Amino acid sequence: MGVRPPPSNSDEGPDVIEFGIAEVAAKLDDGDLSFPASGEEVVQVLSDPRIKYDADGHTVPLSEAVSEVERGHFEDKQEFLNALHPVFERYRNSRTPSVIERVRAALPL
């Protein structure tokens, strides 16, 4: 998952904000990990990073997300990402916006 950041007058910064499995995929690409692997091995090799699960930057430790997956062993990267996808969707859909976020959403900008 990913979204474009709000437009600004600066050319600096990312073209896309990665979150959810897109961020996990990027971490896997940067990590020194080979599959097949267990979820615990993935978490250990990546040093249990905090993964953004929505465009607002809310995070969850990878270990927590992996603990919610029903499988423990993955043959390849895509299998791992596919197993994590519903977990991150649940996080994204179940999080209640804060009071400040609700006020911001109600104001016309």
Short mmCIF file of N, CA and C in Angstrom, two decimals:
data_model
loop_
_atom_site.label_atom_id
_atom_site.label_comp_id
_atom_site.label_asym_id
_atom_site.label_seq_id
_atom_site.Cartn_x
_atom_site.Cartn_y
_atom_site.Cartn_z
N MET A 1 0.84 -1.17 0.00
CA MET A 1 0.00 0.00 0.00
C MET A 1 0.88 1.23 0.00
N GLY A 2 0.39 2.27 -0.57
CA GLY A 2 1.12 3.52 -0.57
C GLY A 2 0.24 4.63 -1.10
N VAL A 3 0.52 5.82 -0.69
CA VAL A 3 -0.22 6.99 -1.17
C VAL A 3 0.76 8.10 -1.46
N ARG A 4 0.36 9.01 -2.31
CA ARG A 4 1.19 10.17 -2.58
C ARG A 4 1.05 11.14 -1.41
N PRO A 5 2.15 11.76 -1.00
CA PRO A 5 2.07 12.76 0.07
C PRO A 5 1.37 14.01 -0.43
N PRO A 6 0.89 14.85 0.46
CA PRO A 6 0.25 16.09 0.03
C PRO A 6 1.21 16.95 -0.77
N PRO A 7 0.69 17.70 -1.74
CA PRO A 7 1.58 18.54 -2.53
C PRO A 7 2.21 19.63 -1.68
N SER A 8 3.43 19.98 -2.04
CA SER A 8 4.12 21.06 -1.32
C SER A 8 4.93 21.85 -2.34
N ASN A 9 5.48 22.93 -1.89
CA ASN A 9 6.29 23.77 -2.77
C ASN A 9 7.71 23.25 -2.91
N SER A 10 8.05 22.24 -2.15
CA SER A 10 9.41 21.71 -2.15
C SER A 10 9.47 20.46 -3.01
N ASP A 11 10.60 20.27 -3.68
CA ASP A 11 10.81 19.06 -4.46
C ASP A 11 11.45 17.97 -3.63
N GLU A 12 11.73 18.26 -2.36
CA GLU A 12 12.34 17.27 -1.50
C GLU A 12 11.28 16.35 -0.93
N GLY A 13 11.70 15.18 -0.50
CA GLY A 13 10.79 14.25 0.13
C GLY A 13 10.41 13.12 -0.81
N PRO A 14 9.69 12.14 -0.29
CA PRO A 14 9.37 10.95 -1.07
C PRO A 14 8.25 11.22 -2.09
N ASP A 15 8.26 10.44 -3.17
CA ASP A 15 7.19 10.52 -4.15
C ASP A 15 5.95 9.77 -3.65
N VAL A 16 6.18 8.74 -2.83
CA VAL A 16 5.10 7.92 -2.31
C VAL A 16 5.40 7.60 -0.85
N ILE A 17 4.37 7.61 -0.01
CA ILE A 17 4.51 7.21 1.38
C ILE A 17 4.14 5.73 1.45
N GLU A 18 5.10 4.88 1.82
CA GLU A 18 4.84 3.45 1.90
C GLU A 18 4.30 3.10 3.28
N PHE A 19 3.33 2.20 3.28
CA PHE A 19 2.84 1.67 4.55
C PHE A 19 2.31 0.27 4.32
N GLY A 20 2.09 -0.47 5.42
CA GLY A 20 1.58 -1.83 5.32
C GLY A 20 2.57 -2.75 4.63
N ILE A 21 2.04 -3.64 3.78
CA ILE A 21 2.92 -4.62 3.16
C ILE A 21 3.92 -3.99 2.20
N ALA A 22 3.63 -2.82 1.65
CA ALA A 22 4.60 -2.14 0.79
C ALA A 22 5.85 -1.78 1.59
N GLU A 23 5.66 -1.33 2.82
CA GLU A 23 6.82 -1.01 3.66
C GLU A 23 7.56 -2.29 4.07
N VAL A 24 6.80 -3.34 4.37
CA VAL A 24 7.44 -4.62 4.72
C VAL A 24 8.25 -5.12 3.53
N ALA A 25 7.70 -5.03 2.33
CA ALA A 25 8.41 -5.48 1.12
C ALA A 25 9.71 -4.71 0.95
N ALA A 26 9.67 -3.41 1.18
CA ALA A 26 10.89 -2.59 1.07
C ALA A 26 11.92 -3.03 2.10
N LYS A 27 11.48 -3.31 3.31
CA LYS A 27 12.40 -3.77 4.37
C LYS A 27 13.00 -5.12 3.99
N LEU A 28 12.18 -6.00 3.40
CA LEU A 28 12.68 -7.31 2.99
C LEU A 28 13.72 -7.16 1.88
N ASP A 29 13.49 -6.24 0.96
CA ASP A 29 14.45 -6.00 -0.12
C ASP A 29 15.78 -5.49 0.42
N ASP A 30 15.73 -4.68 1.48
CA ASP A 30 16.94 -4.12 2.07
C ASP A 30 17.64 -5.08 3.03
N GLY A 31 16.89 -6.06 3.55
CA GLY A 31 17.43 -6.98 4.54
C GLY A 31 18.21 -8.12 3.91
N ASP A 32 19.00 -8.79 4.72
CA ASP A 32 19.78 -9.94 4.29
C ASP A 32 19.03 -11.20 4.72
N LEU A 33 17.99 -11.53 3.97
CA LEU A 33 17.10 -12.62 4.34
C LEU A 33 16.83 -13.48 3.13
N SER A 34 16.81 -14.78 3.35
CA SER A 34 16.44 -15.69 2.27
C SER A 34 15.28 -16.56 2.74
N PHE A 35 14.46 -16.93 1.80
CA PHE A 35 13.32 -17.80 2.08
C PHE A 35 13.65 -19.18 1.54
N PRO A 36 13.06 -20.23 2.11
CA PRO A 36 12.02 -20.28 3.11
C PRO A 36 12.52 -19.80 4.47
N ALA A 37 11.57 -19.24 5.23
CA ALA A 37 11.89 -18.70 6.56
C ALA A 37 10.64 -18.71 7.42
N SER A 38 10.85 -18.70 8.71
CA SER A 38 9.73 -18.57 9.64
C SER A 38 9.47 -17.09 9.88
N GLY A 39 8.29 -16.78 10.37
CA GLY A 39 7.97 -15.40 10.71
C GLY A 39 8.93 -14.85 11.74
N GLU A 40 9.30 -15.68 12.71
CA GLU A 40 10.24 -15.26 13.75
C GLU A 40 11.61 -14.92 13.16
N GLU A 41 12.04 -15.71 12.18
CA GLU A 41 13.33 -15.43 11.53
C GLU A 41 13.29 -14.09 10.80
N VAL A 42 12.18 -13.83 10.11
CA VAL A 42 12.04 -12.56 9.39
C VAL A 42 12.12 -11.40 10.36
N VAL A 43 11.38 -11.49 11.46
CA VAL A 43 11.38 -10.43 12.47
C VAL A 43 12.78 -10.23 13.02
N GLN A 44 13.47 -11.32 13.32
CA GLN A 44 14.81 -11.23 13.89
C GLN A 44 15.81 -10.61 12.91
N VAL A 45 15.79 -11.04 11.66
CA VAL A 45 16.74 -10.52 10.68
C VAL A 45 16.49 -9.03 10.42
N LEU A 46 15.22 -8.62 10.42
CA LEU A 46 14.90 -7.21 10.17
C LEU A 46 14.95 -6.35 11.43
N SER A 47 15.27 -6.95 12.58
CA SER A 47 15.37 -6.26 13.87
C SER A 47 14.04 -5.67 14.32
N ASP A 48 12.96 -6.38 14.04
CA ASP A 48 11.61 -6.02 14.50
C ASP A 48 11.28 -4.54 14.29
N PRO A 49 11.27 -4.09 13.04
CA PRO A 49 10.97 -2.67 12.79
C PRO A 49 9.51 -2.34 13.07
N ARG A 50 9.24 -1.08 13.34
CA ARG A 50 7.87 -0.60 13.45
C ARG A 50 7.41 -0.29 12.02
N ILE A 51 6.26 -0.83 11.65
CA ILE A 51 5.75 -0.70 10.29
C ILE A 51 4.52 0.21 10.31
N LYS A 52 4.52 1.20 9.43
CA LYS A 52 3.34 2.07 9.30
C LYS A 52 2.21 1.25 8.70
N TYR A 53 1.02 1.35 9.29
CA TYR A 53 -0.11 0.61 8.74
C TYR A 53 -1.17 1.52 8.11
N ASP A 54 -0.94 2.83 8.12
CA ASP A 54 -1.85 3.75 7.43
C ASP A 54 -1.07 4.97 6.97
N ALA A 55 -1.73 5.79 6.16
CA ALA A 55 -1.07 6.97 5.59
C ALA A 55 -0.78 8.04 6.63
N ASP A 56 -1.40 7.95 7.80
CA ASP A 56 -1.16 8.92 8.87
C ASP A 56 0.09 8.60 9.68
N GLY A 57 0.73 7.48 9.39
CA GLY A 57 1.98 7.15 10.06
C GLY A 57 1.86 6.35 11.33
N HIS A 58 0.67 5.82 11.64
CA HIS A 58 0.53 4.97 12.82
C HIS A 58 1.28 3.67 12.58
N THR A 59 1.95 3.17 13.61
CA THR A 59 2.82 2.02 13.44
C THR A 59 2.48 0.87 14.37
N VAL A 60 3.01 -0.29 14.00
CA VAL A 60 2.90 -1.50 14.81
C VAL A 60 4.22 -2.25 14.64
N PRO A 61 4.72 -2.87 15.71
CA PRO A 61 5.94 -3.68 15.54
C PRO A 61 5.66 -4.85 14.60
N LEU A 62 6.61 -5.16 13.74
CA LEU A 62 6.44 -6.28 12.82
C LEU A 62 6.15 -7.57 13.58
N SER A 63 6.77 -7.75 14.72
CA SER A 63 6.56 -8.97 15.52
C SER A 63 5.09 -9.13 15.92
N GLU A 64 4.44 -8.01 16.23
CA GLU A 64 3.02 -8.07 16.61
C GLU A 64 2.16 -8.47 15.42
N ALA A 65 2.44 -7.90 14.25
CA ALA A 65 1.68 -8.25 13.05
C ALA A 65 1.91 -9.72 12.68
N VAL A 66 3.16 -10.18 12.76
CA VAL A 66 3.47 -11.56 12.41
C VAL A 66 2.80 -12.53 13.38
N SER A 67 2.68 -12.14 14.64
CA SER A 67 2.04 -13.02 15.63
C SER A 67 0.56 -13.24 15.33
N GLU A 68 -0.04 -12.37 14.53
CA GLU A 68 -1.45 -12.52 14.17
C GLU A 68 -1.67 -13.35 12.91
N VAL A 69 -0.59 -13.75 12.25
CA VAL A 69 -0.68 -14.59 11.06
C VAL A 69 -0.81 -16.04 11.52
N GLU A 70 -1.71 -16.77 10.87
CA GLU A 70 -1.97 -18.15 11.29
C GLU A 70 -0.86 -19.12 10.91
N ARG A 71 -0.01 -18.72 9.97
CA ARG A 71 1.08 -19.59 9.53
C ARG A 71 2.37 -19.18 10.21
N GLY A 72 3.28 -20.13 10.32
CA GLY A 72 4.55 -19.82 10.94
C GLY A 72 5.73 -19.92 9.99
N HIS A 73 5.52 -20.56 8.83
CA HIS A 73 6.61 -20.79 7.88
C HIS A 73 6.19 -20.33 6.49
N PHE A 74 7.12 -19.72 5.77
CA PHE A 74 6.80 -19.14 4.46
C PHE A 74 7.86 -19.58 3.45
N GLU A 75 7.40 -20.04 2.30
CA GLU A 75 8.29 -20.53 1.25
C GLU A 75 8.99 -19.40 0.51
N ASP A 76 8.31 -18.25 0.38
CA ASP A 76 8.92 -17.14 -0.35
C ASP A 76 8.38 -15.80 0.16
N LYS A 77 8.97 -14.74 -0.34
CA LYS A 77 8.62 -13.39 0.09
C LYS A 77 7.15 -13.09 -0.18
N GLN A 78 6.66 -13.46 -1.35
CA GLN A 78 5.27 -13.16 -1.70
C GLN A 78 4.29 -13.87 -0.78
N GLU A 79 4.60 -15.09 -0.40
CA GLU A 79 3.75 -15.83 0.53
C GLU A 79 3.69 -15.12 1.89
N PHE A 80 4.83 -14.61 2.33
CA PHE A 80 4.89 -13.87 3.59
C PHE A 80 4.05 -12.59 3.51
N LEU A 81 4.22 -11.83 2.42
CA LEU A 81 3.46 -10.59 2.25
C LEU A 81 1.96 -10.86 2.13
N ASN A 82 1.59 -11.92 1.41
CA ASN A 82 0.17 -12.27 1.27
C ASN A 82 -0.45 -12.62 2.62
N ALA A 83 0.30 -13.28 3.47
CA ALA A 83 -0.21 -13.64 4.79
C ALA A 83 -0.37 -12.41 5.68
N LEU A 84 0.52 -11.43 5.52
CA LEU A 84 0.44 -10.21 6.34
C LEU A 84 -0.62 -9.22 5.87
N HIS A 85 -0.98 -9.28 4.60
CA HIS A 85 -1.91 -8.29 4.04
C HIS A 85 -3.20 -8.14 4.85
N PRO A 86 -3.93 -9.23 5.17
CA PRO A 86 -5.16 -9.04 5.94
C PRO A 86 -4.93 -8.49 7.35
N VAL A 87 -3.78 -8.77 7.92
CA VAL A 87 -3.46 -8.25 9.25
C VAL A 87 -3.36 -6.73 9.19
N PHE A 88 -2.62 -6.21 8.22
CA PHE A 88 -2.48 -4.76 8.10
C PHE A 88 -3.81 -4.10 7.70
N GLU A 89 -4.62 -4.78 6.93
CA GLU A 89 -5.95 -4.23 6.59
C GLU A 89 -6.80 -4.11 7.85
N ARG A 90 -6.74 -5.11 8.73
CA ARG A 90 -7.49 -5.04 9.99
C ARG A 90 -7.01 -3.86 10.84
N TYR A 91 -5.69 -3.70 10.94
CA TYR A 91 -5.15 -2.56 11.69
C TYR A 91 -5.66 -1.25 11.11
N ARG A 92 -5.56 -1.13 9.80
CA ARG A 92 -5.94 0.12 9.13
C ARG A 92 -7.42 0.42 9.31
N ASN A 93 -8.26 -0.60 9.22
CA ASN A 93 -9.71 -0.40 9.31
C ASN A 93 -10.25 -0.31 10.73
N SER A 94 -9.51 -0.84 11.69
CA SER A 94 -10.04 -0.87 13.06
C SER A 94 -9.57 0.28 13.93
N ARG A 95 -8.57 1.00 13.49
CA ARG A 95 -8.06 2.09 14.30
C ARG A 95 -9.04 3.23 14.35
N THR A 96 -9.35 3.70 15.55
CA THR A 96 -10.26 4.82 15.74
C THR A 96 -9.47 6.12 15.65
N PRO A 97 -9.91 7.05 14.82
CA PRO A 97 -9.19 8.33 14.72
C PRO A 97 -9.21 9.08 16.05
N SER A 98 -8.13 9.80 16.31
CA SER A 98 -8.07 10.60 17.53
C SER A 98 -9.01 11.80 17.42
N VAL A 99 -9.23 12.47 18.51
CA VAL A 99 -10.10 13.64 18.53
C VAL A 99 -9.58 14.71 17.57
N ILE A 100 -8.27 14.93 17.59
CA ILE A 100 -7.67 15.94 16.71
C ILE A 100 -7.88 15.54 15.24
N GLU A 101 -7.70 14.28 14.93
CA GLU A 101 -7.91 13.82 13.54
C GLU A 101 -9.35 14.02 13.11
N ARG A 102 -10.30 13.77 14.01
CA ARG A 102 -11.72 13.97 13.67
C ARG A 102 -12.04 15.43 13.46
N VAL A 103 -11.45 16.32 14.28
CA VAL A 103 -11.68 17.76 14.11
C VAL A 103 -11.09 18.23 12.79
N ARG A 104 -9.87 17.79 12.47
CA ARG A 104 -9.25 18.15 11.21
C ARG A 104 -10.10 17.70 10.01
N ALA A 105 -10.63 16.48 10.09
CA ALA A 105 -11.44 15.94 9.01
C ALA A 105 -12.72 16.74 8.83
N ALA A 106 -13.25 17.31 9.92
CA ALA A 106 -14.50 18.05 9.85
C ALA A 106 -14.33 19.47 9.31
N LEU A 107 -13.12 20.01 9.43
CA LEU A 107 -12.86 21.38 8.98
C LEU A 107 -12.63 21.40 7.46
N PRO A 108 -13.26 22.36 6.79
CA PRO A 108 -12.98 22.48 5.35
C PRO A 108 -11.62 23.11 5.13
N LEU A 109 -10.81 22.47 4.36
CA LEU A 109 -9.45 22.98 4.08
C LEU A 109 -9.26 23.18 2.62
#
